[in-house]
Short mmCIF file of C-alpha atoms in Angstrom, two decimals:
data_model
loop_
_atom_site.label_atom_id
_atom_site.label_comp_id
_atom_site.label_asym_id
_atom_site.label_seq_id
_atom_site.Cartn_x
_atom_site.Cartn_y
_atom_site.Cartn_z
CA MET A 51 -19.48 11.57 -19.22
CA GLU A 52 -17.81 9.16 -17.09
CA PHE A 53 -13.24 9.30 -17.31
CA ASP A 54 -12.02 6.24 -18.77
CA TRP A 55 -9.12 5.41 -16.23
CA ASN A 56 -7.97 2.45 -18.71
CA ILE A 57 -6.48 5.03 -21.02
CA CYS A 58 -3.63 6.18 -18.75
CA PRO A 59 -0.68 4.15 -18.03
CA ARG A 60 -1.14 2.11 -14.93
CA PRO A 61 1.47 4.09 -12.56
CA GLU A 62 -0.75 7.40 -13.48
CA ARG A 63 -4.24 5.82 -13.43
CA CYS A 64 -3.63 4.17 -9.92
CA THR A 65 -2.30 7.40 -8.37
CA LEU A 66 -5.03 9.28 -9.87
CA GLN A 67 -7.37 6.54 -8.43
CA LEU A 68 -5.73 6.85 -4.95
CA ARG A 69 -5.52 10.48 -4.90
CA ALA A 70 -9.31 10.69 -5.17
CA LEU A 71 -9.58 7.76 -2.54
CA TYR A 72 -7.71 9.30 0.11
CA GLU A 73 -9.04 12.56 -0.14
CA GLN A 74 -12.67 11.16 0.31
CA ALA A 75 -11.03 9.38 3.34
CA GLY A 76 -10.38 12.79 4.72
CA TYR A 77 -6.66 12.44 4.26
CA ARG A 78 -4.72 15.71 2.81
CA LYS A 79 -2.13 16.13 0.74
CA TYR A 80 1.44 16.88 2.30
CA ARG A 81 4.26 18.61 0.12
CA CYS A 82 7.49 17.64 1.15
CA ALA A 83 10.61 20.33 0.55
CA ARG A 84 13.25 18.23 -1.65
CA PHE A 85 15.93 19.08 0.73
CA GLU A 86 16.21 18.94 4.40
CA GLU A 87 19.02 19.42 6.64
CA TYR A 88 21.22 16.52 6.88
CA ALA A 89 21.29 16.88 10.73
CA LEU A 90 17.31 15.50 10.48
CA TYR A 91 18.73 11.95 9.28
CA GLN A 92 22.03 11.92 10.67
CA GLN A 93 20.14 12.19 14.31
CA ASN A 94 17.68 9.51 13.31
CA GLU A 95 19.60 7.28 11.13
CA ASN A 96 18.13 4.28 12.81
CA PHE A 97 14.85 4.69 11.42
CA LEU A 98 16.06 5.39 7.71
CA PRO A 99 15.71 1.99 5.45
CA ASP A 100 19.88 3.02 4.43
CA ALA A 101 21.82 5.65 6.70
CA ARG A 102 23.58 6.53 3.45
CA VAL A 103 21.98 9.98 1.78
CA ILE A 104 23.38 12.23 -0.62
CA THR A 105 24.60 15.57 0.81
CA PHE A 106 25.55 18.72 -0.23
CA THR A 107 26.76 22.10 1.42
CA ASP A 108 23.93 24.92 0.18
CA LEU A 109 24.44 28.40 -0.54
CA ASP A 110 23.98 29.47 3.11
CA GLY A 111 26.43 27.02 4.31
CA LYS A 112 23.94 24.29 5.88
CA LEU A 113 24.63 20.82 5.37
CA ARG A 114 21.85 19.52 3.20
CA ALA A 115 20.73 16.05 1.78
CA ILE A 116 18.68 15.06 -1.24
CA ARG A 117 15.42 13.98 0.85
CA PRO A 118 15.94 9.70 1.52
CA ASP A 119 12.55 9.61 3.34
CA VAL A 120 8.97 11.04 3.49
CA THR A 121 7.84 9.84 6.69
CA LEU A 122 10.67 11.37 8.64
CA SER A 123 9.62 14.91 7.34
CA ILE A 124 5.95 14.51 8.43
CA ALA A 125 6.74 13.21 11.57
CA LYS A 126 9.04 16.43 12.30
CA ASN A 127 6.40 18.97 10.95
CA ALA A 128 3.04 17.22 11.62
CA GLN A 129 3.10 18.24 15.97
CA PRO A 130 -0.32 16.95 16.43
CA ALA A 131 -2.09 18.70 19.30
CA PRO A 132 -3.20 15.94 21.96
CA GLY A 133 -6.08 14.42 21.45
CA GLU A 134 -5.66 15.31 17.61
CA CYS A 135 -5.41 12.91 14.87
CA LYS A 136 -3.76 14.34 11.70
CA LYS A 137 -3.67 12.47 8.49
CA TYR A 138 -1.57 13.08 5.28
CA TYR A 139 -0.89 11.39 2.09
CA TYR A 140 1.76 12.11 -0.28
CA ILE A 141 2.92 11.35 -4.19
CA GLU A 142 6.82 12.06 -3.86
CA GLN A 143 10.26 10.91 -4.88
CA VAL A 144 12.85 9.82 -2.55
CA CYS A 145 16.74 9.20 -3.38
CA ARG A 146 18.21 5.84 -2.00
CA PRO A 147 21.14 3.58 -2.69
CA SER A 148 20.06 0.79 -4.99
CA ARG A 149 22.03 -2.76 -4.30
CA GLU A 150 21.77 -3.54 -7.64
CA SER A 151 23.44 -0.70 -9.54
CA ARG A 152 25.46 0.39 -6.90
CA THR A 153 24.29 3.83 -7.11
CA PHE A 154 21.63 5.89 -5.74
CA GLN A 155 18.34 5.84 -7.76
CA GLU A 156 15.05 7.82 -7.29
CA ILE A 157 12.07 5.82 -6.11
CA SER A 158 8.76 6.89 -7.04
CA GLN A 159 6.34 6.40 -3.52
CA MET A 160 2.67 7.13 -2.89
CA GLY A 161 1.52 6.70 0.90
CA LEU A 162 0.10 7.90 3.87
CA GLU A 163 -0.04 8.97 6.93
CA ALA A 164 -1.95 9.07 10.49
CA LEU A 165 -0.12 11.29 13.59
CA GLY A 166 -1.48 11.64 17.20
CA ALA A 167 -4.30 10.19 18.33
CA VAL A 168 -4.32 6.63 16.75
CA GLY A 169 -7.02 4.50 18.14
CA PRO A 170 -8.52 1.25 17.01
CA ALA A 171 -10.38 3.25 14.54
CA GLN A 172 -7.99 5.32 12.90
CA GLN A 173 -5.62 1.76 12.34
CA ALA A 174 -8.55 -0.04 10.91
CA GLU A 175 -9.34 2.81 8.70
CA VAL A 176 -5.32 2.79 7.40
CA VAL A 177 -5.51 -0.70 7.28
CA THR A 178 -8.32 -0.61 5.12
CA LEU A 179 -7.10 1.97 2.65
CA ALA A 180 -4.26 -0.28 2.53
CA ALA A 181 -6.34 -2.88 1.08
CA ARG A 182 -8.26 -0.47 -0.71
CA SER A 183 -4.91 0.73 -2.22
CA LEU A 184 -3.90 -2.88 -3.44
CA ALA A 185 -7.51 -3.43 -5.17
CA ALA A 186 -7.19 -0.70 -7.31
CA LEU A 187 -3.87 -2.18 -8.98
CA GLY A 188 -6.39 -4.41 -10.87
CA THR A 189 -4.85 -7.55 -10.90
CA ASN A 190 -4.60 -10.38 -7.97
CA THR A 191 -2.93 -9.14 -4.39
CA VAL A 192 -2.56 -10.22 -0.77
CA LEU A 193 -2.33 -8.06 2.18
CA GLU A 194 -0.46 -9.68 4.93
CA LEU A 195 -0.15 -8.73 8.51
CA GLY A 196 1.61 -8.89 11.61
CA HIS A 197 2.43 -7.79 15.12
CA MET A 198 5.82 -6.68 16.44
CA GLY A 199 5.02 -7.16 19.97
CA TYR A 200 3.65 -10.84 19.31
CA LEU A 201 7.34 -11.27 18.48
CA THR A 202 9.17 -9.16 20.91
CA GLY A 203 7.16 -11.17 23.51
CA LEU A 204 8.31 -14.41 22.51
CA LEU A 205 11.97 -12.93 22.24
CA ASP A 206 11.52 -11.62 26.05
CA ALA A 207 9.91 -14.75 27.24
CA LEU A 208 12.96 -16.91 25.78
CA ALA A 209 15.27 -13.96 27.38
CA VAL A 210 16.94 -13.38 23.83
CA PRO A 211 19.97 -11.33 24.20
CA PRO A 212 19.19 -7.66 22.76
CA ALA A 213 22.62 -8.24 20.66
CA LEU A 214 21.33 -11.36 18.74
CA ARG A 215 17.55 -10.22 18.09
CA PRO A 216 18.16 -8.54 15.16
CA ALA A 217 19.59 -11.58 13.58
CA LEU A 218 16.83 -13.72 14.36
CA LEU A 219 14.49 -11.47 13.26
CA ALA A 220 16.38 -11.37 9.67
CA LEU A 221 16.22 -15.39 9.68
CA LEU A 222 12.53 -14.96 10.42
CA ARG A 223 11.89 -12.89 7.51
CA ASP A 224 13.81 -14.98 5.54
CA ARG A 225 11.71 -18.04 6.52
CA ASN A 226 15.40 -19.50 7.27
CA ALA A 227 14.41 -22.47 9.67
CA HIS A 228 17.01 -24.23 9.42
CA GLU A 229 19.60 -21.63 10.21
CA LEU A 230 17.27 -20.24 12.85
CA ARG A 231 17.56 -23.35 14.71
CA ALA A 232 21.09 -23.30 14.60
CA ARG A 233 21.41 -20.03 15.67
CA ALA A 234 19.32 -20.28 18.25
CA ALA A 235 21.56 -23.55 19.48
CA ALA A 236 24.63 -21.79 19.03
CA ALA A 237 23.70 -18.99 21.55
CA GLY A 238 22.56 -21.68 24.27
CA LEU A 239 18.63 -21.03 24.01
CA GLY A 240 17.86 -24.21 24.06
CA GLU A 241 15.84 -26.96 22.08
CA ALA A 242 12.50 -25.74 23.44
CA ALA A 243 13.06 -22.05 22.44
CA ALA A 244 14.42 -23.51 19.18
CA ASP A 245 11.13 -24.95 18.46
CA ALA A 246 9.09 -21.80 19.77
CA LEU A 247 11.19 -19.64 17.26
CA CYS A 248 10.97 -21.95 14.64
CA GLY A 249 7.14 -22.69 15.06
CA LEU A 250 6.56 -18.95 14.46
CA LEU A 251 7.19 -19.97 10.73
CA THR A 252 4.04 -21.61 10.66
CA LEU A 253 1.25 -19.51 12.54
CA HIS A 254 0.49 -17.59 8.88
CA GLY A 255 -2.65 -17.83 6.69
CA PRO A 256 -6.06 -16.82 6.84
CA PHE A 257 -6.79 -13.94 9.76
CA GLY A 258 -8.65 -16.22 11.94
CA ALA A 259 -7.22 -19.52 11.63
CA VAL A 260 -4.29 -18.50 12.65
CA LEU A 261 -5.30 -16.15 15.45
CA ALA A 262 -6.99 -19.07 17.17
CA ARG A 263 -3.81 -21.52 16.41
CA ALA A 264 -1.83 -18.68 18.12
CA ARG A 265 -4.18 -18.46 21.13
CA ALA A 266 -4.00 -22.22 21.69
CA LEU A 267 -0.29 -22.02 21.89
CA ASP A 268 -0.55 -20.64 25.79
CA PRO A 269 0.96 -17.12 24.93
CA THR A 270 2.96 -14.94 27.07
CA PRO A 271 0.97 -11.65 28.45
CA ALA A 272 2.72 -9.72 25.89
CA GLN A 273 1.98 -11.67 23.20
CA ALA A 274 -1.76 -12.35 24.35
CA ALA A 275 -2.16 -8.53 24.20
CA ALA A 276 -0.90 -8.49 20.25
CA LEU A 277 -3.34 -10.86 20.05
CA ASP A 278 -6.19 -9.20 21.39
CA GLU A 279 -5.36 -5.61 19.31
CA LEU A 280 -5.27 -8.00 16.23
CA GLN A 281 -8.71 -9.54 17.10
CA ALA A 282 -9.81 -6.05 17.81
CA LEU A 283 -8.47 -4.67 14.26
CA GLN A 284 -10.45 -8.07 12.29
CA ASN A 285 -13.57 -7.11 14.12
CA GLU A 286 -13.18 -3.30 13.10
CA LEU A 287 -12.28 -3.87 9.44
CA GLY A 288 -15.64 -6.40 9.03
CA GLU A 289 -15.91 -7.17 5.25
CA ALA A 290 -13.00 -4.78 4.37
CA GLY A 291 -10.85 -7.20 5.95
CA ARG A 292 -11.75 -10.28 3.94
CA GLY A 293 -8.71 -12.02 2.57
CA ALA A 294 -6.38 -10.40 4.38
CA ARG A 295 -3.70 -13.00 6.13
CA LEU A 296 -1.94 -13.22 9.26
CA ASP A 297 1.39 -13.77 9.63
CA LEU A 298 2.98 -13.70 12.88
CA SER A 299 6.44 -14.03 11.61
CA LEU A 300 6.18 -10.91 9.90
CA ALA A 301 9.11 -8.89 11.38
CA GLY A 302 9.89 -5.02 10.62
CA ASP A 303 12.90 -3.01 12.15
CA MET A 304 12.60 -3.29 15.86
CA GLU A 305 13.85 0.10 16.44
CA TYR A 306 10.96 1.67 13.61
CA TYR A 307 7.93 -0.68 13.98
CA ASN A 308 6.65 -1.23 17.35
CA GLY A 309 3.03 -2.86 16.82
CA LEU A 310 1.09 -3.86 13.92
CA VAL A 311 3.00 -4.52 10.51
CA PHE A 312 1.62 -5.30 7.34
CA SER A 313 3.19 -5.93 3.47
CA GLY A 314 0.87 -5.93 -0.24
CA TYR A 315 1.90 -8.27 -2.57
CA ALA A 316 0.53 -8.57 -6.49
CA ALA A 317 0.79 -11.62 -8.39
CA GLY A 318 3.81 -11.04 -11.14
CA ALA A 319 5.40 -8.50 -8.82
CA PRO A 320 8.99 -9.66 -7.44
CA ARG A 321 8.89 -7.80 -4.00
CA PRO A 322 6.14 -6.43 -1.82
CA LEU A 323 4.74 -3.10 -3.37
CA LEU A 324 3.24 -1.71 -0.27
CA LYS A 325 4.65 -1.85 3.30
CA GLY A 326 3.52 -0.14 6.57
CA GLY A 327 3.13 -0.21 10.05
CA ARG A 328 3.26 1.42 13.33
CA TYR A 329 6.00 3.83 14.41
CA ASP A 330 4.83 5.58 17.81
CA LEU A 331 8.83 5.48 18.50
CA LEU A 332 9.62 8.05 15.61
CA ALA A 333 6.51 10.28 16.02
CA ARG A 334 7.03 10.51 19.92
CA ARG A 335 10.85 12.05 18.77
CA PHE A 336 8.92 15.06 18.09
CA THR A 337 5.66 15.05 19.91
CA PRO A 338 5.49 13.43 23.21
CA GLY A 339 2.89 10.95 23.52
CA ALA A 340 1.79 10.77 19.82
CA CYS A 341 1.19 7.59 17.86
CA ALA A 342 1.69 6.94 14.21
CA LEU A 343 0.67 4.30 11.37
CA GLY A 344 0.96 4.53 7.75
CA PHE A 345 2.37 2.90 4.45
CA ALA A 346 4.09 3.37 1.20
CA LEU A 347 2.85 2.29 -2.09
CA TYR A 348 6.48 1.80 -4.53
CA LEU A 349 4.64 3.22 -7.62
CA ASP A 350 7.96 2.49 -9.46
CA GLU A 351 7.25 -1.37 -9.31
CA LEU A 352 3.64 -1.00 -10.62
CA ASP A 353 4.91 -0.61 -14.27
CA ARG A 354 6.59 -4.64 -13.90
CA LEU A 355 2.72 -5.84 -13.00
CA PRO A 356 1.93 -8.33 -16.16
CA ASP A 357 -1.36 -8.17 -18.08
CA PRO A 358 -3.77 -9.93 -15.09
CA ALA A 359 -4.79 -12.61 -17.83
CA GLY A 360 -1.25 -13.34 -18.61
CA ALA A 361 -0.24 -13.27 -14.90
CA GLU A 362 -3.15 -15.93 -14.00
CA ALA A 363 -2.14 -18.08 -16.72
CA ASP A 364 1.68 -18.12 -15.49
CA GLY A 365 0.34 -18.47 -11.85
CA ARG A 366 -0.41 -22.18 -12.59
CA TRP A 367 3.24 -23.15 -13.50
CA LEU A 368 6.04 -23.06 -11.50
CA ASN A 369 9.18 -21.83 -12.66
CA ILE A 370 12.74 -23.04 -11.25
CA ALA A 371 16.00 -21.95 -11.60
CA LEU A 372 18.98 -24.41 -11.63
CA PRO A 373 22.63 -24.23 -12.22
CA LYS A 374 24.08 -25.72 -14.59
CA GLY A 375 26.98 -28.17 -14.15
CA ARG A 376 27.15 -30.61 -11.59
CA LEU A 377 24.84 -29.15 -8.42
CA GLY A 378 22.25 -28.62 -11.23
CA ASP A 379 22.43 -32.17 -12.23
CA LYS A 380 22.42 -33.40 -8.85
CA ALA A 381 19.38 -30.89 -7.79
CA TYR A 382 17.34 -31.78 -10.92
CA GLY A 383 17.95 -35.35 -10.17
CA LEU A 384 16.49 -35.07 -6.89
CA LEU A 385 13.59 -32.75 -8.66
CA ALA A 386 13.16 -35.59 -10.83
CA GLY A 387 13.06 -38.38 -8.44
CA ALA A 388 10.12 -36.70 -6.63
CA GLY A 389 7.72 -36.49 -9.38
CA TYR A 390 9.23 -33.25 -11.10
CA GLY A 391 11.48 -34.57 -14.07
CA ALA A 392 11.22 -32.53 -17.49
CA SER A 393 9.92 -34.25 -20.81
CA GLU A 394 12.82 -33.88 -21.91
CA ASN A 395 16.34 -34.29 -20.84
CA TYR A 396 18.10 -30.78 -20.58
CA ASN A 397 21.23 -32.23 -21.14
CA ASP A 398 20.42 -33.82 -24.42
CA THR A 399 19.25 -30.38 -26.25
CA ARG A 400 20.31 -26.72 -26.42
CA LYS A 401 17.40 -25.34 -24.88
CA LEU A 402 17.63 -23.05 -22.13
CA VAL A 403 14.13 -23.66 -20.78
CA VAL A 404 12.56 -27.40 -20.40
CA GLU A 405 9.03 -28.17 -19.06
CA ASN A 406 6.97 -31.00 -17.84
CA PRO A 407 3.27 -29.63 -18.81
CA GLU A 408 1.79 -32.36 -16.53
CA ALA A 409 3.39 -31.25 -13.19
CA ARG A 410 3.23 -27.41 -14.57
CA VAL A 411 7.12 -27.16 -14.05
CA ARG A 412 9.39 -24.85 -16.09
CA TYR A 413 12.88 -25.20 -15.45
CA PHE A 414 15.54 -22.37 -16.59
CA LEU A 415 19.18 -23.48 -16.80
CA VAL A 416 21.74 -20.56 -15.73
CA LYS A 417 25.12 -19.77 -14.63
CA PRO A 418 25.33 -20.76 -10.96
CA SER A 419 25.99 -16.94 -10.16
CA ASP A 420 22.55 -15.82 -11.71
CA VAL A 421 20.24 -18.31 -10.00
CA ALA A 422 19.86 -16.22 -6.63
CA ILE A 423 19.42 -12.92 -9.27
CA TYR A 424 16.67 -15.01 -11.36
CA VAL A 425 14.46 -15.67 -8.35
CA GLU A 426 14.74 -12.03 -6.55
CA HIS A 427 14.13 -10.18 -9.33
CA GLY A 428 10.89 -13.26 -10.05
CA ALA A 429 11.86 -14.37 -13.43
CA ALA A 430 11.91 -17.46 -11.48
CA ASP A 431 9.52 -18.59 -8.50
CA ILE A 432 12.15 -20.80 -6.86
CA GLY A 433 15.43 -21.84 -7.06
CA ILE A 434 18.52 -24.15 -6.10
CA VAL A 435 22.06 -22.18 -5.24
CA GLY A 436 24.99 -22.82 -3.29
CA LYS A 437 25.27 -20.85 0.34
CA ASP A 438 28.32 -18.87 -1.18
CA ILE A 439 26.53 -17.58 -4.04
CA LEU A 440 23.57 -16.42 -1.83
CA GLU A 441 25.65 -15.06 0.52
CA GLU A 442 27.92 -13.05 -1.76
CA SER A 443 24.94 -11.61 -3.90
CA GLY A 444 22.73 -10.96 -1.05
CA ALA A 445 19.86 -11.78 -2.81
CA ASP A 446 16.36 -10.73 -1.03
CA VAL A 447 14.74 -14.19 -1.05
CA TYR A 448 13.19 -16.61 1.08
CA GLU A 449 15.83 -19.31 2.06
CA LEU A 450 13.59 -22.42 3.12
CA MET A 451 15.32 -25.56 2.63
CA ASP A 452 19.21 -26.82 3.08
CA THR A 453 19.33 -29.83 0.83
CA GLY A 454 22.54 -31.19 2.03
CA LEU A 455 24.02 -31.38 -1.86
CA GLY A 456 27.15 -29.95 -2.14
CA ARG A 457 28.66 -29.82 1.36
CA CYS A 458 31.95 -27.51 2.10
CA ARG A 459 32.99 -24.55 4.03
CA MET A 460 34.00 -21.49 4.03
CA CYS A 461 37.44 -21.04 5.49
CA VAL A 462 40.03 -18.56 6.15
CA ALA A 463 43.42 -20.43 5.18
CA GLY A 464 47.11 -18.91 4.92
CA PRO A 465 50.70 -20.57 5.47
CA LYS A 466 50.77 -23.36 8.26
CA ASP A 467 53.53 -21.02 10.30
CA PHE A 468 51.11 -17.82 9.72
CA ALA A 469 50.90 -15.28 12.50
CA ASP A 470 48.77 -12.29 11.97
CA ASP A 471 49.96 -8.66 12.33
CA GLU A 472 47.60 -6.86 13.98
CA SER A 473 49.83 -3.64 13.61
CA ARG A 474 48.34 -3.37 9.80
CA ALA A 475 45.79 -4.08 7.78
CA LEU A 476 45.25 -7.91 6.86
CA ARG A 477 45.70 -8.60 3.50
CA VAL A 478 42.96 -10.82 2.21
CA ALA A 479 42.55 -12.67 -1.30
CA THR A 480 39.42 -13.80 -2.39
CA LYS A 481 36.95 -14.13 -5.21
CA PHE A 482 34.34 -13.57 -2.32
CA VAL A 483 34.26 -10.04 -1.38
CA ASN A 484 31.43 -9.36 0.69
CA ILE A 485 31.80 -12.46 2.46
CA ALA A 486 35.21 -11.51 3.40
CA ARG A 487 34.22 -7.78 4.42
CA ALA A 488 31.38 -9.14 6.47
CA HIS A 489 33.49 -11.76 7.99
CA PHE A 490 36.35 -9.57 9.26
CA GLU A 491 34.19 -6.73 9.66
CA ALA A 492 32.53 -8.63 12.50
CA LYS A 493 35.97 -9.56 14.10
CA GLY A 494 36.90 -5.93 14.17
CA ARG A 495 39.74 -6.51 11.63
CA ASP A 496 40.96 -4.22 9.35
CA ILE A 497 41.81 -5.46 5.94
CA ASP A 498 42.76 -5.16 2.30
CA ILE A 499 40.73 -7.19 -0.06
CA ILE A 500 42.57 -8.05 -3.39
CA GLN A 501 39.92 -9.83 -5.67
CA LEU A 502 40.62 -12.57 -7.60
CA ASN A 503 39.05 -14.96 -9.70
CA GLY A 504 40.98 -17.92 -9.78
CA SER A 505 44.16 -19.84 -8.50
CA ILE A 506 43.23 -18.27 -5.18
CA GLU A 507 45.63 -20.21 -3.40
CA LEU A 508 48.66 -19.14 -5.30
CA ALA A 509 48.02 -15.52 -3.70
CA PRO A 510 49.72 -16.36 -0.41
CA ILE A 511 52.35 -18.50 -1.80
CA LEU A 512 53.40 -15.53 -4.09
CA GLY A 513 53.15 -12.82 -1.37
CA LEU A 514 50.52 -11.16 -2.63
CA SER A 515 48.02 -11.52 0.39
CA ASP A 516 48.73 -12.77 3.45
CA VAL A 517 45.43 -15.00 3.92
CA ILE A 518 42.78 -16.07 1.12
CA VAL A 519 38.91 -16.56 1.84
CA ASP A 520 37.75 -19.76 -0.32
CA ILE A 521 35.86 -22.90 -0.40
CA VAL A 522 37.55 -25.66 1.13
CA GLU A 523 35.81 -29.22 0.04
CA THR A 524 38.71 -31.79 0.90
CA GLY A 525 41.57 -29.30 1.97
CA THR A 526 44.22 -31.38 -0.76
CA THR A 527 45.11 -28.32 -3.12
CA LEU A 528 45.66 -26.44 0.45
CA ARG A 529 48.29 -28.91 1.88
CA GLU A 530 50.00 -29.71 -1.40
CA ASN A 531 50.82 -26.06 -1.30
CA ASP A 532 52.07 -25.87 2.18
CA LEU A 533 48.90 -23.88 3.25
CA ALA A 534 46.33 -24.77 5.76
CA VAL A 535 42.84 -23.74 7.14
CA LEU A 536 42.85 -21.11 9.80
CA GLU A 537 39.47 -20.81 10.44
CA GLU A 538 36.25 -21.94 9.06
CA PHE A 539 33.55 -19.87 9.73
CA LEU A 540 30.37 -20.84 7.04
CA PRO A 541 29.11 -23.84 6.03
CA ILE A 542 28.19 -24.20 2.13
CA SER A 543 25.53 -26.55 0.79
CA ALA A 544 22.88 -26.19 -1.80
CA ARG A 545 20.05 -24.37 -0.50
CA PHE A 546 16.30 -24.11 -2.07
CA ILE A 547 15.06 -20.54 -2.21
CA ALA A 548 12.14 -18.85 -3.10
CA ASN A 549 10.92 -15.32 -4.57
CA ARG A 550 9.01 -13.67 -1.86
CA ALA A 551 6.18 -12.53 -3.83
CA ALA A 552 5.66 -15.62 -5.70
CA TYR A 553 5.89 -17.59 -2.48
CA LYS A 554 2.68 -15.80 -1.20
CA PHE A 555 0.84 -16.49 -4.65
CA LYS A 556 2.08 -19.89 -5.54
CA TYR A 557 2.54 -21.36 -1.37
CA HIS A 558 0.39 -24.81 -1.88
CA GLN A 559 2.88 -25.63 -4.90
CA ILE A 560 6.00 -24.48 -3.32
CA THR A 561 5.41 -26.09 -0.06
CA GLU A 562 3.84 -29.45 -1.61
CA LEU A 563 7.40 -29.64 -3.80
CA LEU A 564 9.63 -28.90 -0.69
CA GLY A 565 7.72 -31.63 1.26
CA LYS A 566 8.47 -34.42 -1.41
CA ILE A 567 12.20 -33.37 -1.82
CA GLY A 568 12.35 -33.54 2.11
CA ALA A 569 11.14 -36.92 1.72
CA ALA A 570 13.37 -38.04 -0.87
CA LEU A 571 16.16 -36.88 1.22
CA ALA A 572 15.17 -37.93 4.43
CA PRO A 573 16.36 -42.13 3.16
CA ALA A 574 19.66 -40.70 2.16
CA GLY A 575 20.35 -38.60 5.66
CA LYS A 576 21.19 -35.50 4.00
#
């Protein structure tokens, strides 16, 4: 009698199916200890997703940590002999900080690792298993591949300083072309370099087509070598690689990944379900000359997957989060002018959701500070949000366009005759706690933050703070209270953002809308 997998909850069903898949491919289950000596993570914190771990003193007096990562333990213990390829899979819990809850949380992972002699055949096998792992989810999925060698080859050719590279890679990950160009210009890289960096964002799509376009761009020897490796991988994959996409802007951590990188998405899930890549640098810390490649599947995310039929139906709609208030009115006017108006005026109804069935768009009217959260978690596909709110929230989204609406600036302000006393911590009043902290940390200035929610200008007047960090539009309020702008450090305007997974599945709808918005903005010179 054949077992009916459908009687199991999706995470359990997928775990059983994937375990059988990996066993049949010759991978053996690896069992991690729940606790490791803290020194392992302390000495290799650059290879951790987050350096913060939970530690405790064991009964033997040793400082130990609750496991935050599986790959590091496998790399330490595998120790493959020369010419040997060790292959493991795992089903484990890791403990990491949660940005949303501000606490540590347990995360269920399933993944596999190949360590030692990892050649083209082994690399193709791991990618094939990643694609088959996604297929086992029973919903619409996509696997995207990239190569760190192609990115670093370009950065080397442009002579980008090492200190600047992480910031540029972060902007590439966010598909933030407008700030990528501005950062390149500010660093003195030149217009041609800025064009080359922004051009990376266009190199995504069907595997073969992107390879051909990349080869036509006169790649450097390092980039050509990366393209050759990708071409060989495509040849090795054969039918197993059908449907895989190539994104040459796909960036991983430069200290971790040194070659192939890939991510897997499922329709209806707000973020990547699968992440992996080549991490030879970590493997060689424990086994000289070893190579390594693997991926992790985040099992907790499987509970969020909608019914396939429901996901397919919703995939025909574009869900847009709009901020209530003046900015939302401006943004809606822009969208309506581009042909995306709703069938009813949202200002004339108490409805929180209004639609345009013909254009297949649905608007959610939410508090401005919540727009980025709705988009990050996939309740909305796209949204328009102020840069101040986006930076303060730290939402993990794509930033696709600067609309120019609501232009102002984030500033440090204080008394006109203010002189900083660097012998003590600077007292800063603000409602933008994360923005203020990041700004002064970058300057190496010690501060005490006083969080306020209104009348920020009153704080230095009454001696509550030395300075404030706040949005300044005209500066009238500052002048009328004998205050002045001491430093401008962040341009603010409304940004068009997208959920990372929705962008993969609704790419044509989103880019068509962006094109119309761009055309509508162009005549106004915004």
